[in-house]
Short mmCIF file of C-alpha atoms in Angstrom, two decimals:
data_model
loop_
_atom_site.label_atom_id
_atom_site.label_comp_id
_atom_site.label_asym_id
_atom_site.label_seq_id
_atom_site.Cartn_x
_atom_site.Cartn_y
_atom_site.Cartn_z
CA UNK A 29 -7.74 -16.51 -38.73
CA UNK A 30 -9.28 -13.48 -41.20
CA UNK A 31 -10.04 -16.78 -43.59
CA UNK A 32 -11.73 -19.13 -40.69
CA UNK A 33 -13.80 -15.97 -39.85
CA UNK A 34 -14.85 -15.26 -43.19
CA UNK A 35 -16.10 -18.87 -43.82
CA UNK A 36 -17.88 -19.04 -40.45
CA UNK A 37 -19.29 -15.57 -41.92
CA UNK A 38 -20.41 -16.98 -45.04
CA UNK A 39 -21.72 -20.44 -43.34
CA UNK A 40 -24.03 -18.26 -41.04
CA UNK A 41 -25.39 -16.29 -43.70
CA UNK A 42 -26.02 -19.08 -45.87
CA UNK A 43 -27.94 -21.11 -42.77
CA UNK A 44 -30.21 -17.83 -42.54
CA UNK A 45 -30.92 -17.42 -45.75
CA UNK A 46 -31.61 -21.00 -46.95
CA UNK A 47 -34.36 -22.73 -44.25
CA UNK A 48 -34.02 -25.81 -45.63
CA UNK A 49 -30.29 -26.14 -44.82
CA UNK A 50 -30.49 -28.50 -41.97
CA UNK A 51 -32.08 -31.34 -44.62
CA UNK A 52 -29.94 -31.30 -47.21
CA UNK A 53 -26.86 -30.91 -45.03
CA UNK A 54 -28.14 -34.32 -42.78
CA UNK A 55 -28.91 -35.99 -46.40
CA UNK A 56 -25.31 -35.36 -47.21
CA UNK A 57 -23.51 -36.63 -43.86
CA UNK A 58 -26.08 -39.36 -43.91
CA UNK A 59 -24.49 -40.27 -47.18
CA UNK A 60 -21.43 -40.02 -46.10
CA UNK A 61 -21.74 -42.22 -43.51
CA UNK A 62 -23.88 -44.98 -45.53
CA UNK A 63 -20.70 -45.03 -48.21
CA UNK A 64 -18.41 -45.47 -45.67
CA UNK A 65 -20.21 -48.38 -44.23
CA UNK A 66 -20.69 -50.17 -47.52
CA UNK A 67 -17.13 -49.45 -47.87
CA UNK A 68 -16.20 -51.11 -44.26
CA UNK A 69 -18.31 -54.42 -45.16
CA UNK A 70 -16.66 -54.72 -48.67
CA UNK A 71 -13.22 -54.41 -47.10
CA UNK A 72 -13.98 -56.97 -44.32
CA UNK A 73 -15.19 -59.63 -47.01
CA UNK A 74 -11.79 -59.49 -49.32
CA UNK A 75 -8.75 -61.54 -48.53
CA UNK A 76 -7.23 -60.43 -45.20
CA UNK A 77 -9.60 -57.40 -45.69
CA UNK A 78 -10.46 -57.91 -41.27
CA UNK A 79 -6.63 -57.83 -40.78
CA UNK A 80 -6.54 -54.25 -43.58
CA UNK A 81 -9.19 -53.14 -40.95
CA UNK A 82 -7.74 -53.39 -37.90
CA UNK A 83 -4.77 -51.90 -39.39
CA UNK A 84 -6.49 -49.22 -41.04
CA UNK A 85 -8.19 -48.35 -37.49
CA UNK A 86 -5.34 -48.77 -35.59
CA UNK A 87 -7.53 -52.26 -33.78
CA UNK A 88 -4.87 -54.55 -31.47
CA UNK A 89 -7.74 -57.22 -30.86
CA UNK A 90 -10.19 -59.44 -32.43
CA UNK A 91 -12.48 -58.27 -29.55
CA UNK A 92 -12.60 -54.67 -30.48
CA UNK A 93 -12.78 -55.51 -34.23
CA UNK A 94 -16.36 -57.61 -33.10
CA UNK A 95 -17.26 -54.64 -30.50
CA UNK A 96 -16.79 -52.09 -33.54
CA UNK A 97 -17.49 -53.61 -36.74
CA UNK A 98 -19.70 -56.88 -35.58
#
């Protein structure tokens, strides 16, 4: 717990310190989330890469693959 605290600690002193935290940490999950998209449509277009999917994501139906992924 004496860790978890301490990085907490250290996250809230960094946010007050640095005011343009909020931008570069939104750039950064943005990212994220762009990469794992690209990642998601590569996948689907590769052989069986839709069945890889559903396994991947734990998806029993074609229907939830279309509600999710399109």
């Amino acid at each position: 717990m004496i860790k978890e605290d301490n990085q907490v600690t250290r996250w809230a002193n960094y946010v007050k310190s640095n005011p343009g935290w909020k931008e570069a940490h939104n750039e950064f999950i943005d990212a994220q989330i762009s990469k794992r998209m690209r990642m998601i449509r590569k996948l689907a277009q590769a052989p069986n890469g839709k069945r890889k999917l559903m396994s991947l994501f734990g998806i029993n139906s074609v229907a939830e693959y279309k509600r999710l992924f399109g």
